[in-house]
Short mmCIF file of C-alpha atoms and ligand atoms in Angstrom, two decimals:
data_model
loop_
_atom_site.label_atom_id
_atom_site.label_comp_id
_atom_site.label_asym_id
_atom_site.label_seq_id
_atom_site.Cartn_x
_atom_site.Cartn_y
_atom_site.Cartn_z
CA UNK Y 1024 -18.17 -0.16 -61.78
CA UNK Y 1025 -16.53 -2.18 -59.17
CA UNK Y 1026 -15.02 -5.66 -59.92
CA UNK Y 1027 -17.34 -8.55 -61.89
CA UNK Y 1028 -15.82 -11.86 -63.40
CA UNK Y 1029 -18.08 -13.06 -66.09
CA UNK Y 1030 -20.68 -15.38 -64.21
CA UNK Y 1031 -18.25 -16.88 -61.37
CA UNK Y 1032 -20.31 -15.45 -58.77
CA UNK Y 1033 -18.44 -13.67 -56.20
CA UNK Y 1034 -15.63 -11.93 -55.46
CA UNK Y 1035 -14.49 -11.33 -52.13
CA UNK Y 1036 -15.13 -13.53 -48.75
CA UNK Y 1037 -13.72 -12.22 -46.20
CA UNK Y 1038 -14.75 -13.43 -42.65
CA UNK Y 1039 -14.91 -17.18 -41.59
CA UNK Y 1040 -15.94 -18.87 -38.93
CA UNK Y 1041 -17.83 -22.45 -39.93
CA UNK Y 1042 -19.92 -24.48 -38.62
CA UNK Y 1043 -21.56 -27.04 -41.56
CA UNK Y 1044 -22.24 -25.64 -44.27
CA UNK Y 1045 -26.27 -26.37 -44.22
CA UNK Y 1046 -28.31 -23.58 -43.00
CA UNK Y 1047 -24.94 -20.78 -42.85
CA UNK Y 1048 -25.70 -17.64 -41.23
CA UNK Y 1049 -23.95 -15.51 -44.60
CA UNK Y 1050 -23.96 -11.99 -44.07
CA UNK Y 1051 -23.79 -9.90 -47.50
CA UNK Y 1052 -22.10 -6.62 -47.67
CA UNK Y 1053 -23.76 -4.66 -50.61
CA UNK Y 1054 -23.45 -1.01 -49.92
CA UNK Y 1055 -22.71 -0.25 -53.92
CA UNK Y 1056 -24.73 3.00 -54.58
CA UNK Y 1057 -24.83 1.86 -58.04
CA UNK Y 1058 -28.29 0.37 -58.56
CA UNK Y 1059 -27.33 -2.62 -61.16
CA UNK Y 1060 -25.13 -3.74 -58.82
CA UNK Y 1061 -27.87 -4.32 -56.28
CA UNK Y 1062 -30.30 -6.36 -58.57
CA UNK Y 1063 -27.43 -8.87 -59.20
CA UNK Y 1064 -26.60 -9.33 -55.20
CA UNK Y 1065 -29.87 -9.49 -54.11
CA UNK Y 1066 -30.94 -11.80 -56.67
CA UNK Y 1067 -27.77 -13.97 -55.09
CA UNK Y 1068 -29.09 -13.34 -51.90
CA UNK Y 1069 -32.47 -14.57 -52.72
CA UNK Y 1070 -30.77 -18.07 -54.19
CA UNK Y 1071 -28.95 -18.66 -50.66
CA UNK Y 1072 -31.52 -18.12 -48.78
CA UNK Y 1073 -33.59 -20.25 -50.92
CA UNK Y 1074 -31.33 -23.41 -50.61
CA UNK Y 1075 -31.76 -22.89 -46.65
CA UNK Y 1076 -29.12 -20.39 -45.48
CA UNK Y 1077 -29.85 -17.53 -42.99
CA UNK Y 1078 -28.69 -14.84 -44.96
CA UNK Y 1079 -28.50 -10.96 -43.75
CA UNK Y 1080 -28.17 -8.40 -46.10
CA UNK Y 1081 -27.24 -4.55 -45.60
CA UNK Y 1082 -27.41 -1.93 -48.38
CA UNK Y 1083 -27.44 1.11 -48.85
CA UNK Y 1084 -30.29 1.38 -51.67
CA UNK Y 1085 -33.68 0.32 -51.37
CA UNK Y 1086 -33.33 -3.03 -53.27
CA UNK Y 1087 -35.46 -3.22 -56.18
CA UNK Y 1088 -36.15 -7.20 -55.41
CA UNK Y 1089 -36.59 -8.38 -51.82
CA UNK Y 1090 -37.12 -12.25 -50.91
CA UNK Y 1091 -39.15 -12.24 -47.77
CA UNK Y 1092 -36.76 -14.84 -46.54
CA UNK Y 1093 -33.66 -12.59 -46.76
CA UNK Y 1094 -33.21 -10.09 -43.19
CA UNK Y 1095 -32.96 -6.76 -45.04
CA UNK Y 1096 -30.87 -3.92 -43.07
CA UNK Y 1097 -30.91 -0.61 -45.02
CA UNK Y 1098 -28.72 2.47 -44.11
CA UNK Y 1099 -30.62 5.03 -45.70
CA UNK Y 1100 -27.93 7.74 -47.17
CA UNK Y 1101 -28.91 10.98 -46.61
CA UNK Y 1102 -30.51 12.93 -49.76
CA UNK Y 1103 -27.55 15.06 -49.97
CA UNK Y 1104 -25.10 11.92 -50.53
CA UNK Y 1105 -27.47 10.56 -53.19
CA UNK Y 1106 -27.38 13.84 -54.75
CA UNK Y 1107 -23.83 14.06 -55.18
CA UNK Y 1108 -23.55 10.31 -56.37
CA UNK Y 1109 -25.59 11.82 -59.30
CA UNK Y 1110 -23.41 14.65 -59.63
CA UNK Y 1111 -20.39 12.41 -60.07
CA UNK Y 1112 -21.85 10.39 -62.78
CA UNK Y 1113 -23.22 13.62 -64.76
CA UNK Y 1114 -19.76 14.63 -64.48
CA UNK Y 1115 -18.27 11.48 -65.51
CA UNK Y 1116 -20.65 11.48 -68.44
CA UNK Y 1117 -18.90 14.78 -69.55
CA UNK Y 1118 -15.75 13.68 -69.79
CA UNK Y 1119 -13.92 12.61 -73.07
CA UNK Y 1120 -13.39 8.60 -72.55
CA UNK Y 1121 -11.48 7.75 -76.01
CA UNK Y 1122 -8.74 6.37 -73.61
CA UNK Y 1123 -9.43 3.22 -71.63
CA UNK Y 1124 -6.99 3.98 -69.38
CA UNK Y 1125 -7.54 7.82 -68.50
CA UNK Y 1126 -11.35 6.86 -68.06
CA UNK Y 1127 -10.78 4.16 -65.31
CA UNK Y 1128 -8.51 6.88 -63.41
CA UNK Y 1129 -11.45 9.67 -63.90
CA UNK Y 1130 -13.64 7.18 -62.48
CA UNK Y 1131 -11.49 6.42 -59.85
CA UNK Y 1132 -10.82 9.27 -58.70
CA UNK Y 1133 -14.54 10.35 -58.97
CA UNK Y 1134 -15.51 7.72 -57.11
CA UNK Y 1135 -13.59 8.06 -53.94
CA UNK Y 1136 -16.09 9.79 -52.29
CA UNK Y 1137 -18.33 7.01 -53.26
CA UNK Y 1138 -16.24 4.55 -52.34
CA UNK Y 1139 -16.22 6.64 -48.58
CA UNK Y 1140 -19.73 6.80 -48.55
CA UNK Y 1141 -19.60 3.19 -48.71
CA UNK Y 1142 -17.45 2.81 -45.87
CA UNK Y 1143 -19.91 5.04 -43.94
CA UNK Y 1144 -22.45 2.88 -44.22
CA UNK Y 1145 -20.27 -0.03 -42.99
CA UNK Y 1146 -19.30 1.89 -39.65
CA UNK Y 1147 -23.25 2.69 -38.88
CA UNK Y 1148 -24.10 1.45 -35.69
CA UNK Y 1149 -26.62 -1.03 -37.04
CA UNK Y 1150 -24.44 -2.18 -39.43
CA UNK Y 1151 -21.94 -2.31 -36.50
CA UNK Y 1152 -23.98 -3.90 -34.07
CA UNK Y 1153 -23.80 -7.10 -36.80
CA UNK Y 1154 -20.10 -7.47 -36.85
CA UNK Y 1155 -19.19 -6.49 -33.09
CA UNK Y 1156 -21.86 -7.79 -31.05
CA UNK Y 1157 -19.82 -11.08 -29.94
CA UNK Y 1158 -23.33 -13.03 -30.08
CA UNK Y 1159 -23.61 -12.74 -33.11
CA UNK Y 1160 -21.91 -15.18 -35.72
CA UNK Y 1161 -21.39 -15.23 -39.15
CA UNK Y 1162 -20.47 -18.49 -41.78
CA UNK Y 1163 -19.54 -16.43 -44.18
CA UNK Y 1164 -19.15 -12.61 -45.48
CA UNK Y 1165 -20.18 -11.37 -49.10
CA UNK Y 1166 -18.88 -8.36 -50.89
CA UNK Y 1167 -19.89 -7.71 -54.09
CA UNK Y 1168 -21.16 -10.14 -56.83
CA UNK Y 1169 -21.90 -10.76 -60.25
CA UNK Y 1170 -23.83 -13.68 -61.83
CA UNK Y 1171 -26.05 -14.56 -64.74
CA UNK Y 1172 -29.53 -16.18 -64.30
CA UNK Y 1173 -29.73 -19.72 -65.76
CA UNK Y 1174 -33.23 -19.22 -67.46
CA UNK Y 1175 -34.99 -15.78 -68.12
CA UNK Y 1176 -37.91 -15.53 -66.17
CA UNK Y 1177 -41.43 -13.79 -67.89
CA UNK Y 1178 -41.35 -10.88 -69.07
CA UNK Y 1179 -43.85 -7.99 -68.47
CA UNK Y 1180 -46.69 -8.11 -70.14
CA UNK Y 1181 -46.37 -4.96 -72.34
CA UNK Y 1182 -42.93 -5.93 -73.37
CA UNK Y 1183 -43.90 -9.31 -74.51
CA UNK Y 1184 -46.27 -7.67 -76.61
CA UNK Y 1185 -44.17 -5.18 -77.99
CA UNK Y 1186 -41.49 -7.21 -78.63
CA UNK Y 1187 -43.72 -10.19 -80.22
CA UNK Y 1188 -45.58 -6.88 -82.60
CA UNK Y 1189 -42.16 -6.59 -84.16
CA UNK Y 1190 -41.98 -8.69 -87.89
CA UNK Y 1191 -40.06 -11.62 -87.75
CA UNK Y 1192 -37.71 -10.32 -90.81
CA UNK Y 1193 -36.76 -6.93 -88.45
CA UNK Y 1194 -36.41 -8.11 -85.08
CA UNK Y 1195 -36.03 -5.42 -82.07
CA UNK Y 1196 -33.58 -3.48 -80.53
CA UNK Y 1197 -32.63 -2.89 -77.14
CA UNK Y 1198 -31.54 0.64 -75.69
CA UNK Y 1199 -30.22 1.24 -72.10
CA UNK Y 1200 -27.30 3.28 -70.99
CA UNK Y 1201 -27.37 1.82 -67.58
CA UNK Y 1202 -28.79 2.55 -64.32
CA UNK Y 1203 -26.69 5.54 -63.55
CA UNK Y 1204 -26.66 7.45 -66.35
CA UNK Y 1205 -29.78 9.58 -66.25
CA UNK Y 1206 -31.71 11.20 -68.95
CA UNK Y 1207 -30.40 14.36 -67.58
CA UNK Y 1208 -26.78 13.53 -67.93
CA UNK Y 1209 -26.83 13.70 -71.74
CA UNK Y 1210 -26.80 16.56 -73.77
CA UNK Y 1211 -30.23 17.39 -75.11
CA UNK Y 1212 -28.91 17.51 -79.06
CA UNK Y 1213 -27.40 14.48 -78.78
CA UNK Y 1214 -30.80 12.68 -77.29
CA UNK Y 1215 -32.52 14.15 -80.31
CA UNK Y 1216 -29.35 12.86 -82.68
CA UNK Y 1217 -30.83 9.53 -81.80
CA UNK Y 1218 -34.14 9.73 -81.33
CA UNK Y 1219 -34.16 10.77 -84.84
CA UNK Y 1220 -32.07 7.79 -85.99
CA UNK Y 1221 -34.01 5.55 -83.51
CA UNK Y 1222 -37.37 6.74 -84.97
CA UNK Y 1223 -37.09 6.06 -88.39
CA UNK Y 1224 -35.48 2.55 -88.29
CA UNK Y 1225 -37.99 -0.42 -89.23
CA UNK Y 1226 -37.25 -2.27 -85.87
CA UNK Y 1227 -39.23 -2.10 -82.81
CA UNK Y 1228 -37.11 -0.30 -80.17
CA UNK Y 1229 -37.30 -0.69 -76.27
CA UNK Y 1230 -35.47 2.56 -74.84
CA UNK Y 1231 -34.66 2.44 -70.76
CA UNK Y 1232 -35.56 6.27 -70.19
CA UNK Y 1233 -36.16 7.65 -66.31
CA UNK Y 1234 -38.39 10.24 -66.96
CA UNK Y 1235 -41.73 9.35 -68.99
CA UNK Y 1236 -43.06 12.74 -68.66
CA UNK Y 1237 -39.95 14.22 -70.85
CA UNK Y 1238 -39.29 11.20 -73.63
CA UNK Y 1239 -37.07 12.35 -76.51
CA UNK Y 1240 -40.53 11.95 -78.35
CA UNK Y 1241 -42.80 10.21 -79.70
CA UNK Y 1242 -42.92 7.20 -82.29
CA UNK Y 1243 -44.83 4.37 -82.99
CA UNK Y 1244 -41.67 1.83 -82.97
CA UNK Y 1245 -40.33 2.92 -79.35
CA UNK Y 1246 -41.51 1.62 -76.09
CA UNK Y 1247 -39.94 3.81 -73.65
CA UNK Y 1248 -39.82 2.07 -69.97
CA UNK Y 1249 -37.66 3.23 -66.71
CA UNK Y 1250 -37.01 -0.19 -65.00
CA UNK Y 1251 -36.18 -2.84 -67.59
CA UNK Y 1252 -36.01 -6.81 -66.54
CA UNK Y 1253 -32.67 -6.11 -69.00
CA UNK Y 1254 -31.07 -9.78 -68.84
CA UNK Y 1255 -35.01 -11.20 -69.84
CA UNK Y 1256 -35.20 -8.71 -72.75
CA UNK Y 1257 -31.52 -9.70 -73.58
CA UNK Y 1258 -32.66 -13.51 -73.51
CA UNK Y 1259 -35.68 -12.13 -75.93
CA UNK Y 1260 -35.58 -14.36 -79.33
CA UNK Y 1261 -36.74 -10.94 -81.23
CA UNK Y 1262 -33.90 -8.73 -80.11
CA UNK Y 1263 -31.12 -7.98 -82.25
CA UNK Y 1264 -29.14 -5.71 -81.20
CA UNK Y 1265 -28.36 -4.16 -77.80
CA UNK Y 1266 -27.57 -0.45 -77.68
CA UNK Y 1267 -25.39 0.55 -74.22
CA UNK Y 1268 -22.99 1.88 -72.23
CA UNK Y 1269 -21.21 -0.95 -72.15
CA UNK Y 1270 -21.47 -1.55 -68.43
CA UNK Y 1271 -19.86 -5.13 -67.25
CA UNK Y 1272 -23.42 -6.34 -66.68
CA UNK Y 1273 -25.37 -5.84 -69.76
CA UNK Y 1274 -21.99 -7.04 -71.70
CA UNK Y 1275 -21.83 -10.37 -69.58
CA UNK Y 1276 -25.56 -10.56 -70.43
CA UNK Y 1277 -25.50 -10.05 -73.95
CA UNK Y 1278 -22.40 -11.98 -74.85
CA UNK Y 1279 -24.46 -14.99 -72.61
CA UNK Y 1280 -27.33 -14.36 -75.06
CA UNK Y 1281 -25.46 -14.00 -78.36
CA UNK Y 1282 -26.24 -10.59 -78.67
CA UNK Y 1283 -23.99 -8.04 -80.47
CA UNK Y 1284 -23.43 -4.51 -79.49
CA UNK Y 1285 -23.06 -0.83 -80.25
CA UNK Y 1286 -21.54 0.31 -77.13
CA UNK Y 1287 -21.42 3.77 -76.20
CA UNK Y 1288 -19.33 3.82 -73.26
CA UNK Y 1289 -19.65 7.05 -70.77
CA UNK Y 1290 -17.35 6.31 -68.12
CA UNK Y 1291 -15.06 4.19 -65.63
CA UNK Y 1292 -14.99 0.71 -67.20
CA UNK Y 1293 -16.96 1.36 -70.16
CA UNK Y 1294 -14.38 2.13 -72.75
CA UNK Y 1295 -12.60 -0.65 -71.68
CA UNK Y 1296 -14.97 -3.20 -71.70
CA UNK Y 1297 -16.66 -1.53 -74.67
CA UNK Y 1298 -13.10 -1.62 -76.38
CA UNK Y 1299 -12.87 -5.15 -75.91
CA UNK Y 1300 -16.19 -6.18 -77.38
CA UNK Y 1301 -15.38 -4.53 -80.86
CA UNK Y 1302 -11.98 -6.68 -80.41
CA UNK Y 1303 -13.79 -9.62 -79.86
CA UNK Y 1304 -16.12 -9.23 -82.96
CA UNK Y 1305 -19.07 -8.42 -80.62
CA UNK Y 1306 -20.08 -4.69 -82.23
CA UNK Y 1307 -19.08 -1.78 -82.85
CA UNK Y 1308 -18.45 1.53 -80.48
CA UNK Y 1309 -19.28 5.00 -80.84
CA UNK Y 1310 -18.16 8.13 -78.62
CA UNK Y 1311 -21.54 8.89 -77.03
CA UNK Y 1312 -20.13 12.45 -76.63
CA UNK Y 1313 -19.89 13.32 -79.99
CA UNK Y 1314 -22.18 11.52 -81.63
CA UNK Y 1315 -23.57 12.13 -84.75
CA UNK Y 1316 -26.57 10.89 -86.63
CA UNK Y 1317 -24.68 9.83 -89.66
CA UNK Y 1318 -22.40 7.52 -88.00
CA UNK Y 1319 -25.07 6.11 -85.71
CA UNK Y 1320 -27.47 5.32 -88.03
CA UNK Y 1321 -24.45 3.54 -90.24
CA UNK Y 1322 -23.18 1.55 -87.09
CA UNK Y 1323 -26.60 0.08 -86.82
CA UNK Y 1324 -27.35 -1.20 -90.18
CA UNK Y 1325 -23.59 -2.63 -90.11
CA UNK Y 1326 -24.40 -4.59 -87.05
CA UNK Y 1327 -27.97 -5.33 -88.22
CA UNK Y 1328 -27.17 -6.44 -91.93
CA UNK Y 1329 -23.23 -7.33 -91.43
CA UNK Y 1330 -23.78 -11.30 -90.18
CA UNK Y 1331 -20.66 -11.26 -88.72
CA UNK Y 1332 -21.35 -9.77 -85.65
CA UNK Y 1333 -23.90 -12.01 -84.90
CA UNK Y 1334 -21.57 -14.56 -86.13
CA UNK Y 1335 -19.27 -13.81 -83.78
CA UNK Y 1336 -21.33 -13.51 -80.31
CA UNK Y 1337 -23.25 -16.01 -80.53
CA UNK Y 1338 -20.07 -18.20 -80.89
CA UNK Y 1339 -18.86 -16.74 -77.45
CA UNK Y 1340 -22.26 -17.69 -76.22
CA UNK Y 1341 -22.38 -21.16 -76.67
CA UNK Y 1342 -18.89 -21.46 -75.07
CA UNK Y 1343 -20.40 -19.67 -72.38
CA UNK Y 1344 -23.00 -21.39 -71.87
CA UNK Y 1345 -21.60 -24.95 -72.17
CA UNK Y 1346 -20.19 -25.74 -68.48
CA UNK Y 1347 -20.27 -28.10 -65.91
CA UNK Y 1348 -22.10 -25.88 -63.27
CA UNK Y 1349 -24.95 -23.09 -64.17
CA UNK Y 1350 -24.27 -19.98 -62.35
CA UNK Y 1351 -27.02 -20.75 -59.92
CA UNK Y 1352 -25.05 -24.21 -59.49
CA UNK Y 1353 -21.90 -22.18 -59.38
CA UNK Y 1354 -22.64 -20.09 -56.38
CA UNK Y 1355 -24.35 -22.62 -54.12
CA UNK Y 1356 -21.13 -24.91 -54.47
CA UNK Y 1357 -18.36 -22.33 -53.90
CA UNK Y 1358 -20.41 -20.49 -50.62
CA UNK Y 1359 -20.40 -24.30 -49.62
CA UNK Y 1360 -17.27 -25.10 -50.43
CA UNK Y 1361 -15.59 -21.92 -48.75
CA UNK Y 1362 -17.49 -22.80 -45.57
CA UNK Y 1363 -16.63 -26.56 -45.62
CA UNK Y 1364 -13.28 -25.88 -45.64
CA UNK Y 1365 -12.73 -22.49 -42.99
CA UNK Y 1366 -12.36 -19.99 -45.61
CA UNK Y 1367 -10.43 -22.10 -47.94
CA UNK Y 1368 -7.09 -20.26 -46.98
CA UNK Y 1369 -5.56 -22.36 -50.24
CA UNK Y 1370 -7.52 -20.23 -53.26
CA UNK Y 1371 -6.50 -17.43 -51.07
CA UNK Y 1372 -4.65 -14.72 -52.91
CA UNK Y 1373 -0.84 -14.69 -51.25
CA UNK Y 1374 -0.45 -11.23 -52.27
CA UNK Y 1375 -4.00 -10.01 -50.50
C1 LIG S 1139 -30.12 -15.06 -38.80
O1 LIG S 1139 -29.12 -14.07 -38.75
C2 LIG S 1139 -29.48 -12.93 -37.98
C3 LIG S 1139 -28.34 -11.91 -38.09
O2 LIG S 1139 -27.16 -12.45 -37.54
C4 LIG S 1139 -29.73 -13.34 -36.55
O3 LIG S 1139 -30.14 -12.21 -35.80
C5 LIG S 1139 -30.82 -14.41 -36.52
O4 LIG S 1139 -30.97 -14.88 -35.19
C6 LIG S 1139 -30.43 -15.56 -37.42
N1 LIG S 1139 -31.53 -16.53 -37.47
C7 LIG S 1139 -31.33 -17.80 -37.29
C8 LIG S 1139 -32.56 -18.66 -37.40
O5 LIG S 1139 -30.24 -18.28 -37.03
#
């Protein structure tokens, strides 16, 4: 939900005080309680460290990747908060997003409390004890962050399978509504609107579903799997086309693949972004809240058998992908750069 710029890795930097730039203390600021978010900052995390910085992270979920060089400080929200996160989304989820515009505000205004939450975890004493404790002494501050990996690493070992068991001719399809839309926040008709759709196409389908006990059901051409590697199955020769909520992540991803879409958007950003995509030639979009079989199973084929689609993205990605820097590149020479010059008060936004 909150702010990503395709691949220029980070957003906000808000405290300086340098020294050289080699071996920074960087502290990272990463209290999103959406869980996408987190696998994209700690993965940045994990590259500063690497190149030799001391970097300190605080979040407020557990991270789902943790370099053993990174100092991890979590404030653990307290069940009740998490619950009502969910209840935002599943209420979000409800909500008719046809306009762009009138879904950002929802969003917004759903995710005030959120956005408090956030701020709670930034006035914990151990969170405080970083920032106010005067012998302590940080290089450089990181809020939020978005990047793409340079090369996809392995992929599990079932999904490699899976994915290389699908014929050459009919490819595979990827499925994920994102990391906060749960199973439960979907009506059950409209889960069985596509499993029956999803069932009887001739491609192999990956689904991202949380609860393998209670799958939509069962069928020989869908993996079901809860935590997805989603920008490695993205990279994925095999994979056609990418079913999702049209989150800024898996967008970025796919468009840096050459990917097209069928985004159905749920809420916040979604319609926006997923709006843009069909402008862009990228897919197609379809209301997830009133979905029918009919005009899922037709959006498909179009994007499967129409070339231009495919056309189309995988234009974008070789744009994308031809630049001076990779996004690895990218980050390590800007987090430099800031610190070699005290905050670099001239890209400073006058207006901030
Ligand atoms: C790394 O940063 C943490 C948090 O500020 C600090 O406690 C620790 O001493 C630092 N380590 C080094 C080697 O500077």
């Amino acid at each position: 939900m909150a702010v990503h710029s395709n691949s220029i890795p980070f957003l906000l930097i808000l405290a300086l005080v340098a020294s050289g730039s080699q071996g920074a203390n960087i502290l990272g600021l990463f209290t999103s309680l959406s869980p996408s978010h987190l696998v994209i900052q700690m993965s940045m995390a994990k590259i500063l460290a690497e190149s030799g910085h001391n970097v300190t992270v605080v979040t407020a979920l557990k991270p789902p990747l943790l370099h053993p060089a990174v100092n991890h400080i979590q404030v653990t929200l307290d069940e009740a908060d998490g619950k009502s996160f969910g209840a935002l989304v599943a209420d979000m989820a409800k909500r008719d997003t046809s306009n762009a515009v009138i879904s950002m505000l929802v969003a917004m205004g759903s995710l005030t409390s959120a956005f408090g939450k956030m701020a709670d975890v930034l006035r914990h004493q151990k969170v405080k004890d970083l920032y106010e404790h005067t012998d302590n002494h940080f290089d450089l501050v990181i809020w939020e962050a978005s990047m793409v990996k340079d090369q996809p690493d392995p992929l599990p070992e079932n999904i490699e399978d899976f994915l290389n068991s699908a014929s050459s001719d009919d490819g595979a399809i990827f499925l994920s509504l994102g990391s906060n839309v749960k199973a439960e926040h979907i009506k059950s008709d409209t889960v069985q609107k596509m499993f029956n759709v999803i069932s009887k196409l001739k491609q192999k389908v990956i689904w991202k579903w949380d609860n393998l006990e209670n799958t939509p059901g069962k069928s020989e051409n869908i993996l079901y799997a809860k935590w997805l590697p989603q920008d490695d199955i993205l990279a994925h020769p095999k994979i056609r086309l990418f079913i999702t909520h049209a989150g800024k992540g898996g967008v970025t991803e796919a468009q840096y693949h050459g990917k097209p879409m069928l985004a159905l958007p749920v809420f916040g950003d979604q319609p926006g972004n997923a709006a843009a995509l069909v402008t862009q030639g990228f897919g197609l979009s379809l209301s997830l809240l009133t979905l029918e079989e009919q005009s899922f199973r037709d959006n498909i084929h179009e994007i499967l058998e129409n070339p231009k689609y495919n056309r189309a993205v995988k234009a974008f990605s070789s744009l994308y992908r031809d630049r001076p820097l990779s996004a690895r590149q990218t980050l390590l020479y800007w987090v430099d750069y800031v610190i070699r010059h005290h905050g670099a008060a001239h890209l400073q936004s006058p207006v901030y």
